[in-house]
PDB file of C-alpha atoms in Angstrom:
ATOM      1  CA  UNK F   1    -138.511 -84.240 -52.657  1.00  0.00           C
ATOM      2  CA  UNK F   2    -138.391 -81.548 -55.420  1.00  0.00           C
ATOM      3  CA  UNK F   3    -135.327 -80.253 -57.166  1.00  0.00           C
ATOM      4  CA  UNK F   4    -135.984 -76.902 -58.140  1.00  0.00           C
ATOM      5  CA  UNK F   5    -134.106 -75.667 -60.824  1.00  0.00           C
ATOM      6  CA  UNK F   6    -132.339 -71.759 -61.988  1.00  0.00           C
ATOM      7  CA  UNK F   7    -133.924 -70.857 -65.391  1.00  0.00           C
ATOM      8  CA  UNK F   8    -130.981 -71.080 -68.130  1.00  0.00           C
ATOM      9  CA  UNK F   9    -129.086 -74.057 -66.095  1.00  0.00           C
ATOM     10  CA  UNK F  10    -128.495 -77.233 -68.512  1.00  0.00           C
ATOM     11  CA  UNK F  11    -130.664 -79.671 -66.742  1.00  0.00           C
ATOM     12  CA  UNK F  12    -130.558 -82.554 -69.453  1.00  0.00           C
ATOM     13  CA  UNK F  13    -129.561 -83.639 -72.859  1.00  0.00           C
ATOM     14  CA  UNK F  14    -131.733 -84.091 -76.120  1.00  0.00           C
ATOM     15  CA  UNK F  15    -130.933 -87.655 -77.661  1.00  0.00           C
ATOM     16  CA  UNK F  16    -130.513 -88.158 -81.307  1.00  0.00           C
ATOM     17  CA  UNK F  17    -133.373 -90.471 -82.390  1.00  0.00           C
ATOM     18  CA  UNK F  18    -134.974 -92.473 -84.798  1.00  0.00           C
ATOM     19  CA  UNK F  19    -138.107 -92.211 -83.795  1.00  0.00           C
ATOM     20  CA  UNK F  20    -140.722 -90.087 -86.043  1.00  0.00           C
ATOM     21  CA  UNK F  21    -143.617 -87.794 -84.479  1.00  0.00           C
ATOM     22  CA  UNK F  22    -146.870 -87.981 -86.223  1.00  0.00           C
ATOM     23  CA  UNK F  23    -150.017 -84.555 -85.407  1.00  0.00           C
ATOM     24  CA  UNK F  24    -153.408 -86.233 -87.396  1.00  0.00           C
ATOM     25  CA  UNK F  25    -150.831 -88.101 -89.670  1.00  0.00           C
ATOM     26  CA  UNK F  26    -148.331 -85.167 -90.503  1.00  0.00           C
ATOM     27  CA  UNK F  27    -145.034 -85.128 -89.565  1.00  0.00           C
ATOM     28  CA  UNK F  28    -143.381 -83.155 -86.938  1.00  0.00           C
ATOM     29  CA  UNK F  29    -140.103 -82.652 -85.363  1.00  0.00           C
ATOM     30  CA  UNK F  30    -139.180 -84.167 -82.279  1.00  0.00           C
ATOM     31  CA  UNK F  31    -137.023 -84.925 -79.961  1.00  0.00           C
ATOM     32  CA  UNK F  32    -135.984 -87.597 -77.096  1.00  0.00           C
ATOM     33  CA  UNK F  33    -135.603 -86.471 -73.522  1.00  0.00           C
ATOM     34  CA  UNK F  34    -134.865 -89.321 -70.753  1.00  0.00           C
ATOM     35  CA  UNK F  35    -136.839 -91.219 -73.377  1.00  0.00           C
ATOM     36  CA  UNK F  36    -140.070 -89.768 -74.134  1.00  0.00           C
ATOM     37  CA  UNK F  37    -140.994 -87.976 -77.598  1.00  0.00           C
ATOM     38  CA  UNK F  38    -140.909 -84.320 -77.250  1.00  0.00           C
ATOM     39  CA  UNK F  39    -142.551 -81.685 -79.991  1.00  0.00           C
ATOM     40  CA  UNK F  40    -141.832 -77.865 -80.235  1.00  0.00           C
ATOM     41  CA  UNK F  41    -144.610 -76.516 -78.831  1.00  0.00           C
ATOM     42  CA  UNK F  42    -144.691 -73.344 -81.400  1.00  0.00           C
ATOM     43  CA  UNK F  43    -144.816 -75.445 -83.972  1.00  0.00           C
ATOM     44  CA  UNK F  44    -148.160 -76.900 -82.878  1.00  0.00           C
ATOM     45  CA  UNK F  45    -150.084 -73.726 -84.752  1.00  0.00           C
ATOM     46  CA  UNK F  46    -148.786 -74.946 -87.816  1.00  0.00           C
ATOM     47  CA  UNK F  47    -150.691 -78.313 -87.018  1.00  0.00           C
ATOM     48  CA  UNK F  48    -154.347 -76.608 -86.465  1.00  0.00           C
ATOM     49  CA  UNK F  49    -153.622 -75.434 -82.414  1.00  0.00           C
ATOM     50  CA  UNK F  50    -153.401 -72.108 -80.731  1.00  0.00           C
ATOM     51  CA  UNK F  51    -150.015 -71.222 -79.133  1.00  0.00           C
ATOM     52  CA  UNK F  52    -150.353 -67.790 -77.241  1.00  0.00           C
ATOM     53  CA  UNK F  53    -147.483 -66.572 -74.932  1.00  0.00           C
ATOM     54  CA  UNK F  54    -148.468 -64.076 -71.966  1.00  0.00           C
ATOM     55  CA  UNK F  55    -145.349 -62.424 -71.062  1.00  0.00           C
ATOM     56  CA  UNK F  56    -146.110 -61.222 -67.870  1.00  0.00           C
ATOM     57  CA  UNK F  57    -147.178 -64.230 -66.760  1.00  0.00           C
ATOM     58  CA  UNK F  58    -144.857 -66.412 -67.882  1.00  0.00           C
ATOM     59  CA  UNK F  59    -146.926 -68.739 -69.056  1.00  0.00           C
ATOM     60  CA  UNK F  60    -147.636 -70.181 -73.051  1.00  0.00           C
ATOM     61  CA  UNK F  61    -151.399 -71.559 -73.226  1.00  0.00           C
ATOM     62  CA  UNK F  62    -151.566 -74.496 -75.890  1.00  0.00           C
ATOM     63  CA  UNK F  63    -155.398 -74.745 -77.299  1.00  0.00           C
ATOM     64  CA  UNK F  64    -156.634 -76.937 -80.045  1.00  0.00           C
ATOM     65  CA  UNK F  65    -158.276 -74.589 -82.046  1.00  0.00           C
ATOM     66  CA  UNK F  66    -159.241 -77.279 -84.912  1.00  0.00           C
ATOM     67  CA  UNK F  67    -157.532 -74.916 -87.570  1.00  0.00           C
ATOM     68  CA  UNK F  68    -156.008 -76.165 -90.807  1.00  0.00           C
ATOM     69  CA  UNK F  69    -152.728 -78.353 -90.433  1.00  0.00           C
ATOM     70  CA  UNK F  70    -149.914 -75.846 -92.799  1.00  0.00           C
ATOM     71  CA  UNK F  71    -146.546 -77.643 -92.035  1.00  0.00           C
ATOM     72  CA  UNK F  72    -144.753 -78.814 -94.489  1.00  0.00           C
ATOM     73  CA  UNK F  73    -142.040 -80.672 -92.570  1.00  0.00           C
ATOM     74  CA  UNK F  74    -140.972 -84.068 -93.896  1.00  0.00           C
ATOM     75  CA  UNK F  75    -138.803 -86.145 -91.516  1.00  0.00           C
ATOM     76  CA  UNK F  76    -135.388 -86.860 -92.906  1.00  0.00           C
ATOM     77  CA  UNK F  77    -132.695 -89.340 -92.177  1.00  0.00           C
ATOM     78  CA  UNK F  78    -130.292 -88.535 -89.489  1.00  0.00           C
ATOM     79  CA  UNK F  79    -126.459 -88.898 -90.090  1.00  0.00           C
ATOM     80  CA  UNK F  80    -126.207 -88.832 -86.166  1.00  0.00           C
ATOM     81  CA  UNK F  81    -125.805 -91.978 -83.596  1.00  0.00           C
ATOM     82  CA  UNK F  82    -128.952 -92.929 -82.200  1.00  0.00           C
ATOM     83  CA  UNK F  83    -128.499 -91.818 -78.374  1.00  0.00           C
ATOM     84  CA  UNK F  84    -125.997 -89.871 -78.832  1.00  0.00           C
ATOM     85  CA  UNK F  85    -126.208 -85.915 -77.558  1.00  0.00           C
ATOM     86  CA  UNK F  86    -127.879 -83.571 -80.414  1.00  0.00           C
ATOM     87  CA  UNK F  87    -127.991 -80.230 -77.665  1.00  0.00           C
ATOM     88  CA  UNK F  88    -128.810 -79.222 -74.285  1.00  0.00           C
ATOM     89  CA  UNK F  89    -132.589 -78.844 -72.205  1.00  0.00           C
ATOM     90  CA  UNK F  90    -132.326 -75.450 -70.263  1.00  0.00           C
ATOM     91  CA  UNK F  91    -134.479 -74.982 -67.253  1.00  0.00           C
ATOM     92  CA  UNK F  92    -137.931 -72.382 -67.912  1.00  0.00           C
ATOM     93  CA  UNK F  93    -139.300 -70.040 -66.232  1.00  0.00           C
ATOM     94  CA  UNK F  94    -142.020 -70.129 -68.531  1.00  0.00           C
ATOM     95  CA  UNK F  95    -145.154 -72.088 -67.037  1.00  0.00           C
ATOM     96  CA  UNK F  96    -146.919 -74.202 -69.896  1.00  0.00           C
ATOM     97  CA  UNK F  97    -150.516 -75.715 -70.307  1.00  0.00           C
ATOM     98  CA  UNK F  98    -152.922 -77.304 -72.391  1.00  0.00           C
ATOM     99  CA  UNK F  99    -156.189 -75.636 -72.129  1.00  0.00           C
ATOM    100  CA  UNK F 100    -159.346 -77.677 -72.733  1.00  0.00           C
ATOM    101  CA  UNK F 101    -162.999 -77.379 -72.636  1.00  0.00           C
ATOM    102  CA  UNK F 102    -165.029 -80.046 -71.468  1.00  0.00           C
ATOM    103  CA  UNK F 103    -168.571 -81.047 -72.922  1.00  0.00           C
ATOM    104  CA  UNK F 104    -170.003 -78.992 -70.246  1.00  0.00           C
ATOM    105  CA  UNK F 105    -168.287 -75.791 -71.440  1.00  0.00           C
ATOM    106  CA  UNK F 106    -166.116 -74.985 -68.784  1.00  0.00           C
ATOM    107  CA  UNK F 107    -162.103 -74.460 -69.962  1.00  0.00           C
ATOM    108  CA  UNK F 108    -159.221 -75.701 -67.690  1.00  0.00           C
ATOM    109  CA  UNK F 109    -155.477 -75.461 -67.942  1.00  0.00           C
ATOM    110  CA  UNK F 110    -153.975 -78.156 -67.439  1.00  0.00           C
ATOM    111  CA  UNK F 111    -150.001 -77.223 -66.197  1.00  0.00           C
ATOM    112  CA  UNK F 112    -147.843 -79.518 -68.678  1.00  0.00           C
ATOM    113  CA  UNK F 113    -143.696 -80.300 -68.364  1.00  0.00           C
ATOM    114  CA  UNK F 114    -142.267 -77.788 -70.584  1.00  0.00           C
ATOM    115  CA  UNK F 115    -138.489 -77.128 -71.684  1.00  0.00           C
ATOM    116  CA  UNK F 116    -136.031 -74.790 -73.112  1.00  0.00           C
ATOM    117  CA  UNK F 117    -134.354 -76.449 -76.242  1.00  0.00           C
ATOM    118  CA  UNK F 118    -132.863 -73.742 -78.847  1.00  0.00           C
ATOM    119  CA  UNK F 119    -134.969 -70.928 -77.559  1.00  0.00           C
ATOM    120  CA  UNK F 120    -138.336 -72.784 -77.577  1.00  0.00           C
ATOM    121  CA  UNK F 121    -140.637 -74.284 -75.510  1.00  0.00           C
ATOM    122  CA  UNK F 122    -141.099 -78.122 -76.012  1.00  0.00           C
ATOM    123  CA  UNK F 123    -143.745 -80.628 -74.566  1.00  0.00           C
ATOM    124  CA  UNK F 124    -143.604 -84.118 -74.453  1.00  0.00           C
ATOM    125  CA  UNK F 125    -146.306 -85.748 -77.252  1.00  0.00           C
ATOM    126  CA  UNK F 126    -148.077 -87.090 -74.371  1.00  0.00           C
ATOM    127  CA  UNK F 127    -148.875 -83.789 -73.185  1.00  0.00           C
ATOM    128  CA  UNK F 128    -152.039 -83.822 -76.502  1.00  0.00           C
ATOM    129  CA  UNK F 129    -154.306 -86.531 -74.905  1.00  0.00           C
ATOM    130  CA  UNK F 130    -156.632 -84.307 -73.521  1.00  0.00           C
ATOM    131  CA  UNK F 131    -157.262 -83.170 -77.073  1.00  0.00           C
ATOM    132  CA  UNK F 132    -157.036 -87.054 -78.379  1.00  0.00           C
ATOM    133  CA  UNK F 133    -155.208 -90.033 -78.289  1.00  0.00           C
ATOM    134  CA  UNK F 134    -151.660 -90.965 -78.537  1.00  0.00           C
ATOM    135  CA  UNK F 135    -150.279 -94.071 -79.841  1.00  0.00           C
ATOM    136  CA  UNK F 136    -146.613 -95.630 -79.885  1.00  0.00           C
ATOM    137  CA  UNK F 137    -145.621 -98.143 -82.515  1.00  0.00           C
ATOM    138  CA  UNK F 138    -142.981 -99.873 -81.235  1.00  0.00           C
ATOM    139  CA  UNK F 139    -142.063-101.818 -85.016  1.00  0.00           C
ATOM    140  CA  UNK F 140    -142.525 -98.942 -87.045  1.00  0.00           C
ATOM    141  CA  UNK F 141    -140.804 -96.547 -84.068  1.00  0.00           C
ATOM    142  CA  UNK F 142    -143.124 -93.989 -84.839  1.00  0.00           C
ATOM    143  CA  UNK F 143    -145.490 -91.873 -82.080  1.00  0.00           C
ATOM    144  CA  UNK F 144    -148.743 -90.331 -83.141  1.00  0.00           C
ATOM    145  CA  UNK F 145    -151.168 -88.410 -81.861  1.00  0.00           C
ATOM    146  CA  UNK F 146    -154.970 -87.918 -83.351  1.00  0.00           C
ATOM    147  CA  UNK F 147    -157.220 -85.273 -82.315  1.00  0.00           C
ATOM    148  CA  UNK F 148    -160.828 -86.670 -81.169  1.00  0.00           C
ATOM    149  CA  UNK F 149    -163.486 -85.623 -83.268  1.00  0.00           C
TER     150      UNK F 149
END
């Protein structure tokens, strides 16, 4: 049974949360949808990857090109209730992956969940472990991810 959903209709809510996103020990923003850690994925090629929309084909391609990690985001303290509504998650048309190449050379995509929040495209943190590993720390309510090297 698969609901299908009309790009632009409000399909969910983004949670306020006090959970903090790690990339290879940086911080990044995030989010909480139905409770799992979501990232922008644009602002992934300010953390070493390459994000490259096709706009014919709908589809935004999310490599780990090893580059240099730029961001300068710090995580800051929210004023807002923890669970409460921060905005809406709007249905995409836009198909996103995580391409990867395997020790053998050969690249797949691999076709990841992928939402509209504000105008961008955001994947859930869990969506990296084909680059790495990804670990929750349930005391410390943080979620990290580090690349394999």
């Amino acid at each position: 049974n698969i609901t299908v959903f009309k790009k632009g209709e409000v399909i969910n809510s983004v949670l306020n949360t006090d959970i903090k996103a790690y990339i290879d020990g940086h911080p990044i923003r995030s989010f909480n949808i139905d409770g799992k850690t979501a990232i922008v994925a644009e602002d992934l090629k300010k953390y070493g990857f390459s994000v490259n929309f096709d706009p014919e084909k709908r589809a935004l391609k999310i490599y780990d090109s090893k580059g240099k990690i730029t961001s300068t985001y710090k995580h800051e303290k929210s004023t807002k209730p923890v669970g409460s509504k921060a905005m809406d998650v709007i249905a995409t048309d836009i198909n996103t992956y995580t391409t990867y190449k395997q020790s053998s050379g050969n690249k797949y995509d691999l076709k990841v969940t992928g939402y509209n929040i504000d105008g961008y495209t955001v994947i859930f943190i869990d969506s990296l472990k084909v680059y790495g590993k990804v670990k929750w720390d349930e005391e410390a309510r943080t979620i990290s991810f580090k690349r394999s090297k």
